[in-house]
Short mmCIF file of C-alpha atoms in Angstrom, two decimals:
data_model
loop_
_atom_site.label_atom_id
_atom_site.label_comp_id
_atom_site.label_asym_id
_atom_site.label_seq_id
_atom_site.Cartn_x
_atom_site.Cartn_y
_atom_site.Cartn_z
CA ALA K 157 75.37 87.51 146.79
CA SER K 158 78.05 90.94 147.13
CA SER K 159 79.13 90.64 150.84
CA PRO K 160 82.10 88.23 151.93
CA LEU K 161 79.60 85.87 154.28
CA ALA K 162 80.46 83.29 156.17
CA SER K 163 79.05 80.15 156.52
CA CYS K 164 78.93 76.35 158.14
CA GLU K 165 77.71 73.50 158.00
CA ALA K 166 76.58 72.56 162.28
CA LEU K 167 75.20 69.40 163.92
CA VAL K 168 72.84 69.43 166.55
CA ASP K 169 70.99 68.01 168.82
CA ARG K 170 66.70 67.15 168.75
CA ASP K 171 66.36 70.61 170.93
CA ALA K 172 66.49 71.90 167.57
CA TRP K 173 63.59 69.54 166.49
CA ASP K 174 61.63 73.17 165.55
CA ILE K 175 64.35 74.48 163.27
CA THR K 176 63.45 75.79 159.96
CA PRO K 177 64.99 77.42 156.63
CA GLY K 178 64.74 81.08 157.35
CA SER K 179 65.85 81.15 160.85
CA VAL K 180 68.14 82.89 163.17
CA CYS K 181 70.31 81.90 165.24
CA LYS K 182 73.57 82.95 167.08
CA LEU K 183 76.62 81.07 166.60
CA SER K 184 79.87 81.51 169.10
CA TRP K 185 82.90 79.50 168.10
CA PRO K 186 85.73 80.06 170.37
CA LYS K 187 88.26 78.67 168.40
CA HIS K 188 87.98 80.89 165.36
CA GLY K 189 87.38 84.01 167.36
CA ILE K 190 83.19 83.90 166.76
CA THR K 191 81.10 85.37 169.28
CA SER K 192 77.41 85.64 168.68
CA ALA K 193 77.77 85.68 165.14
CA VAL K 194 73.90 86.26 163.76
CA MET K 195 73.73 83.32 160.96
CA ARG K 196 70.70 82.78 158.94
CA VAL K 197 69.35 79.03 158.16
CA GLY K 198 69.52 77.69 155.20
CA ALA K 199 68.88 73.90 153.57
CA VAL K 200 67.78 71.07 157.18
CA ASP K 201 68.51 67.97 156.84
CA TYR K 202 66.47 66.72 159.87
CA GLY K 203 68.05 62.81 159.41
CA LYS K 204 66.07 59.60 159.51
CA ILE K 205 63.81 58.70 162.59
CA GLY K 206 65.73 58.06 165.07
CA ASP K 207 68.47 60.13 164.63
CA SER K 208 70.34 62.13 167.53
CA LYS K 209 71.38 64.73 164.99
CA ILE K 210 70.47 67.18 162.56
CA LYS K 211 72.14 69.03 159.85
CA VAL K 212 71.85 72.61 159.44
CA ALA K 213 73.62 74.68 156.90
CA LEU K 214 74.55 78.42 158.36
CA MET K 215 75.47 81.71 156.49
CA GLU K 216 76.24 84.77 158.30
CA ASP K 217 73.15 87.30 157.89
CA VAL K 218 74.24 90.20 155.76
CA PHE K 219 71.52 91.94 157.70
CA SER K 220 73.52 91.77 160.99
CA LEU K 221 76.82 93.61 159.32
CA ASP K 222 77.37 97.07 160.55
CA THR K 223 76.12 99.73 157.80
CA GLN K 224 78.55 101.01 156.12
CA ALA K 225 79.78 104.96 154.86
CA TYR K 226 80.68 105.58 151.31
CA ASP K 227 81.64 108.35 149.87
CA PRO K 228 79.69 109.57 147.13
CA PRO K 229 81.12 109.16 143.84
CA PRO K 230 82.88 111.70 141.65
CA THR K 231 80.49 114.24 139.57
CA SER K 232 80.63 113.30 135.47
CA GLY K 233 83.41 114.76 133.51
CA TRP K 234 81.47 113.62 130.29
CA ILE K 235 80.29 116.93 128.49
CA ASP K 236 77.49 116.46 126.09
CA PRO K 237 79.20 116.95 122.86
CA SER K 238 76.31 117.72 120.55
CA GLU K 239 75.26 121.21 119.29
CA ASN K 240 72.30 122.74 118.19
CA PRO K 241 72.85 123.94 114.51
CA ARG K 242 74.07 127.24 114.10
CA PRO K 243 75.40 129.73 110.80
CA LEU K 244 79.15 128.45 109.68
CA VAL K 245 81.43 130.27 111.12
CA TYR K 246 83.93 130.23 107.96
CA THR K 247 83.20 130.18 104.47
CA LEU K 248 85.04 130.54 101.23
CA ILE K 249 83.78 130.48 98.12
CA PHE K 250 85.81 130.50 94.44
CA THR K 251 85.99 129.23 91.30
CA LEU K 252 87.75 125.94 90.85
CA PRO K 253 90.94 126.01 88.83
CA TYR K 254 91.39 123.80 86.01
CA TYR K 255 92.62 120.58 87.65
CA MET K 256 89.88 120.98 90.78
CA THR K 257 87.45 121.99 87.92
CA ARG K 258 88.42 118.15 85.86
CA ARG K 259 88.20 116.29 89.51
CA MET K 260 84.88 117.57 89.95
CA VAL K 261 83.09 116.84 86.94
CA ASP K 262 82.97 114.05 84.68
CA ASN K 263 84.69 114.21 81.50
CA ASN K 264 81.45 114.45 79.21
CA THR K 265 80.03 117.72 81.51
CA LEU K 266 83.69 119.48 80.78
CA ALA K 267 83.74 118.58 77.16
CA THR K 268 79.99 120.09 77.56
CA LEU K 269 81.22 123.39 79.16
CA ASP K 270 81.92 126.77 77.33
CA ASP K 271 84.85 129.55 77.61
CA GLY K 272 83.32 131.85 80.68
CA GLU K 273 81.11 128.25 81.97
CA VAL K 274 82.47 127.80 85.63
CA ILE K 275 82.37 125.43 88.66
CA ALA K 276 82.09 127.36 91.98
CA GLY K 277 84.33 125.75 95.35
CA VAL K 278 82.73 126.34 98.74
CA LEU K 279 84.31 125.48 101.49
CA GLY K 280 82.69 125.62 104.73
CA SER K 281 84.09 125.01 108.83
CA GLN K 282 82.61 125.38 112.31
CA THR K 283 84.11 125.86 115.68
CA GLY K 284 83.12 122.73 118.03
CA SER K 285 82.94 118.86 116.72
CA ASP K 286 79.26 118.51 116.18
CA THR K 287 78.97 120.01 112.73
CA GLN K 288 80.50 117.57 109.89
CA GLU K 289 78.39 118.57 106.74
CA PHE K 290 75.89 121.37 105.22
CA THR K 291 73.19 121.82 102.93
CA LEU K 292 73.48 125.04 100.44
CA ALA K 293 70.48 126.47 100.16
CA SER K 294 68.83 129.74 97.89
CA MET K 295 66.26 131.20 97.89
CA GLY K 296 64.24 130.39 93.91
CA VAL K 297 60.61 131.21 92.82
CA ASP K 298 57.86 128.76 92.18
CA THR K 299 55.73 128.45 89.13
CA LEU K 300 53.49 130.84 90.60
CA GLY K 301 56.35 133.43 91.18
CA GLN K 302 56.26 133.01 94.76
CA PRO K 303 59.65 132.81 96.73
CA LEU K 304 60.59 129.05 97.16
CA VAL K 305 63.90 127.77 99.07
CA GLU K 306 65.70 125.32 96.68
CA TYR K 307 68.15 122.94 98.31
CA GLY K 308 71.16 122.14 96.79
CA SER K 309 74.39 120.15 97.59
CA GLU K 310 75.26 118.58 100.79
CA LEU K 311 79.19 119.07 101.30
CA ALA K 312 81.25 117.54 104.09
CA THR K 313 83.16 120.63 106.25
CA GLN K 314 86.43 121.10 105.65
CA THR K 315 89.51 122.18 108.23
CA ARG K 316 90.89 125.70 108.37
CA GLY K 317 92.95 127.11 111.04
CA VAL K 318 95.88 130.04 111.13
CA ILE K 319 99.25 130.13 109.99
CA SER K 320 101.06 130.32 113.25
CA THR K 321 104.99 131.06 110.86
CA ALA K 322 104.74 133.78 108.53
CA LEU K 323 105.17 132.47 104.96
CA PRO K 324 107.94 134.62 102.77
CA PHE K 325 107.81 133.73 98.81
CA SER K 326 109.91 130.46 98.28
CA VAL K 327 109.49 127.35 96.29
CA GLU K 328 108.98 125.34 99.74
CA SER K 329 108.21 126.63 103.24
CA ILE K 330 108.15 124.65 106.84
CA VAL K 331 104.51 126.32 108.37
CA SER K 332 102.98 125.85 111.53
CA ILE K 333 99.29 126.03 111.88
CA SER K 334 96.97 126.27 114.87
CA GLY K 335 93.86 126.48 115.53
CA MET K 336 92.50 124.22 113.26
CA THR K 337 88.70 123.56 113.21
CA SER K 338 86.79 119.90 112.58
CA GLY K 339 87.37 118.48 108.99
CA ASP K 340 89.94 115.92 108.11
CA GLY K 341 93.53 118.08 109.31
CA LEU K 342 96.79 117.80 108.18
CA VAL K 343 97.24 115.19 105.98
CA ASN K 344 99.98 114.67 102.97
CA GLY K 345 98.69 115.59 100.13
CA ALA K 346 96.09 117.80 100.92
CA PHE K 347 95.88 121.10 99.06
CA ALA K 348 95.92 124.45 101.50
CA ILE K 349 94.61 127.59 100.35
CA LEU K 350 95.66 131.20 101.36
CA GLY K 351 93.92 134.17 100.31
CA THR K 352 90.09 134.84 100.04
CA THR K 353 89.64 135.73 96.01
CA ASP K 354 90.86 134.46 93.18
CA GLU K 355 93.07 137.29 92.49
CA ASN K 356 94.49 136.91 95.69
CA MET K 357 94.57 133.24 96.39
CA GLU K 358 97.82 130.82 96.82
CA ILE K 359 97.13 127.00 96.28
CA CYS K 360 99.69 124.94 97.79
CA LEU K 361 100.39 121.04 98.38
CA VAL K 362 100.27 119.83 101.97
CA LYS K 363 103.54 117.37 102.34
CA ASN K 364 106.13 116.22 105.79
CA VAL K 365 102.89 116.03 108.27
CA VAL K 366 104.53 116.49 111.59
CA GLY K 367 101.62 116.81 114.08
CA ASN K 368 100.55 120.85 113.38
CA ASN K 369 103.17 121.55 111.27
CA CYS K 370 103.99 120.41 107.54
CA THR K 371 105.70 121.60 104.42
CA LEU K 372 103.87 123.52 101.47
CA VAL K 373 104.81 123.05 98.17
CA ARG K 374 103.56 126.38 96.71
CA GLY K 375 102.18 128.61 94.09
CA ILE K 376 100.74 125.57 92.65
CA PHE K 377 98.58 125.45 89.09
CA ASP K 378 97.87 129.17 88.34
CA THR K 379 98.63 131.07 91.62
CA THR K 380 102.42 132.31 92.95
CA PRO K 381 103.99 132.10 95.81
CA LYS K 382 103.34 135.25 98.44
CA GLU K 383 104.12 136.59 100.92
CA TRP K 384 101.52 136.11 104.44
CA PRO K 385 102.05 137.31 108.06
CA VAL K 386 101.48 135.01 111.34
CA GLY K 387 97.44 134.99 111.38
CA SER K 388 96.37 134.61 107.69
CA PRO K 389 93.99 132.02 107.61
CA ILE K 390 94.45 128.68 105.61
CA TRP K 391 91.82 125.96 104.63
CA ILE K 392 93.10 122.55 104.11
CA PHE K 393 91.49 119.88 101.71
CA GLU K 394 91.82 116.66 100.21
CA ASP K 395 92.37 116.00 96.94
CA ASP K 396 89.11 113.59 96.41
CA ALA K 397 86.72 116.23 99.04
CA VAL K 398 83.58 116.84 96.71
CA ILE K 399 83.53 121.40 97.57
CA ASP K 400 81.66 121.70 94.45
CA ASP K 401 78.00 123.18 94.69
CA GLN K 402 77.43 120.80 91.37
CA GLU K 403 76.08 124.08 89.64
CA VAL K 404 77.51 125.53 86.06
CA HIS K 405 78.01 129.50 86.55
CA THR K 406 78.67 132.15 84.51
CA ALA K 407 82.41 134.15 85.35
CA GLY K 408 81.15 137.42 86.56
CA GLU K 409 78.26 135.99 88.68
CA LEU K 410 77.74 136.41 91.89
CA LEU K 411 77.01 133.39 93.76
CA VAL K 412 74.67 133.49 96.80
CA VAL K 413 74.19 130.41 98.39
CA ARG K 414 73.08 129.92 102.27
CA PRO K 415 74.82 127.01 104.38
CA LEU K 416 72.41 125.06 106.21
CA PRO K 417 74.98 122.76 108.76
CA THR K 418 73.72 119.30 110.02
CA THR K 419 74.22 118.49 114.07
CA SER K 420 73.40 115.71 115.72
CA ARG K 421 70.04 117.66 116.99
CA GLY K 422 68.79 118.43 113.35
CA THR K 423 69.80 120.55 110.15
CA LEU K 424 69.65 124.97 110.50
CA ALA K 425 66.27 126.34 109.11
CA TYR K 426 66.75 128.28 106.46
CA ALA K 427 65.46 131.25 108.36
CA ASP K 428 68.43 131.35 110.72
CA GLY K 429 71.04 130.84 108.15
CA VAL K 430 73.11 133.35 106.63
CA ASN K 431 73.81 134.28 103.17
CA VAL K 432 77.71 134.14 101.94
CA GLU K 433 78.58 135.14 98.08
CA GLY K 434 81.26 135.39 95.47
CA ARG K 435 82.30 136.11 92.56
CA MET K 436 83.16 133.86 89.72
CA THR K 437 85.99 134.45 87.47
CA ASN K 438 87.25 133.10 84.18
CA ARG K 439 89.47 131.28 86.25
CA PRO K 440 89.57 127.90 84.06
CA TRP K 441 89.90 128.91 81.15
CA LEU K 442 92.72 131.38 81.04
CA PRO K 443 96.15 130.45 80.05
CA GLN K 444 98.48 128.87 83.15
CA ARG K 445 100.84 131.45 84.43
CA PRO K 446 104.62 130.96 84.28
CA ALA K 447 106.40 129.79 86.89
CA ASP K 448 109.56 130.75 88.61
CA VAL K 449 110.06 134.12 86.76
CA LYS K 450 112.97 135.89 87.47
CA VAL K 451 114.23 139.30 86.54
CA ALA K 452 117.98 139.81 86.20
CA ASN K 453 117.90 136.81 88.18
CA VAL K 454 116.28 137.79 91.12
CA ALA K 455 112.96 135.77 91.96
CA TRP K 456 111.47 137.99 94.66
CA GLY K 457 111.55 141.37 95.59
CA LEU K 458 113.10 144.99 93.99
CA VAL K 459 115.75 144.92 90.84
CA ASN K 460 117.65 148.19 90.49
CA GLY K 461 117.52 149.42 87.26
CA ILE K 462 119.23 152.64 88.22
CA GLY K 463 121.61 153.30 84.77
CA VAL K 464 120.35 149.61 83.05
CA ASN K 465 119.24 149.48 79.42
CA SER K 466 117.98 146.19 79.11
CA PHE K 467 116.71 143.12 81.98
CA ASN K 468 117.34 139.44 81.67
CA VAL K 469 114.09 137.83 82.29
CA THR K 470 113.30 133.89 82.77
CA TRP K 471 111.01 131.86 83.23
CA LYS K 472 108.71 127.74 83.25
CA ASN K 473 106.55 127.44 80.49
CA ARG K 474 103.15 125.80 82.01
CA ASN K 475 100.09 124.15 80.05
CA ARG K 476 96.72 123.91 82.54
CA LEU K 477 95.49 121.54 79.87
CA THR K 478 98.26 118.92 80.57
CA GLU K 479 98.97 119.64 84.42
CA ASP K 480 95.87 117.33 84.94
CA THR K 481 97.34 114.40 86.47
CA VAL K 482 100.97 115.35 87.79
CA ILE K 483 101.03 118.41 89.80
CA LEU K 484 104.54 120.54 89.10
CA ASP K 485 106.26 122.41 91.15
CA TRP K 486 107.19 126.74 90.82
CA ASP K 487 110.67 125.76 89.94
CA ASP K 488 110.38 122.05 88.13
CA ALA K 489 111.33 121.99 84.20
CA ASN K 490 109.72 124.02 81.23
CA VAL K 491 107.06 122.25 79.91
CA PRO K 492 104.98 122.78 76.30
CA VAL K 493 102.90 126.21 76.24
CA GLU K 494 99.09 125.61 75.52
CA SER K 495 98.55 125.80 71.89
CA GLY K 496 97.13 129.27 70.60
#
């Protein structure tokens, strides 16, 4: 059916009285340049008694055609993206600031939290493309005091990269990010975190995304703009991303968890995982830092104090309780300070 075979109908005399469907014959038709074409007989109309002619349907016999040479098909360029589960390459555990704490818990839960009770943020990322989530596990004990693996919340992996542009102290900075792992990537309105502990962390807001470049609104919430060299790690996650372990912790607690990534081939066994840890602080209960601080009108760097008896210090007040829906820039206007 897939070969371009010649076909025709022929009227023959009664010498072909014994021709039957499936028979093979040779056809020569000089007018059309056909010489000894091997034809296969199809339908045969023997006519009525007394007819001198028989009508036969002929089609070129596919088995008479020359054998064709074909190049072997190229090897497939497809690479199996599935991976065996393995420990996460990148992790970060930190105490959620007040804004993110409110996002992670409902108002009823927030109302039950006392000073010193905090929520942990857990970020995990993996090289490759087959790890989209991970389960938080830890070692506990059963009712008989025997070791028992406890499985907690399932979290999505987030994007982690490094900055290709050094960041100076600034209210806003344009930055290029390279080596981004799986996750949602650079998205307008997402948060970006630089630093590894609550104390040295800077949280930024992402905007004006173009490819791997974006503008960072620097030092939001309870953090300040800082200087960061090329190669500094940066985490990116959206405002509605669920990044907490859904547990209440105590300031000063050393949180130890074991992330167990899941791929299309299964979930990493607890015995093959690696513990990660982070120290909780009283972060969400502390007053918000002042913003746009300047000494003698200098926002960053050295101030010459030789022979000077006093300095003029200015700042903008911030309030953690009111900065729960609108995110203020470093140099936005002054707001009423938190009561007490």
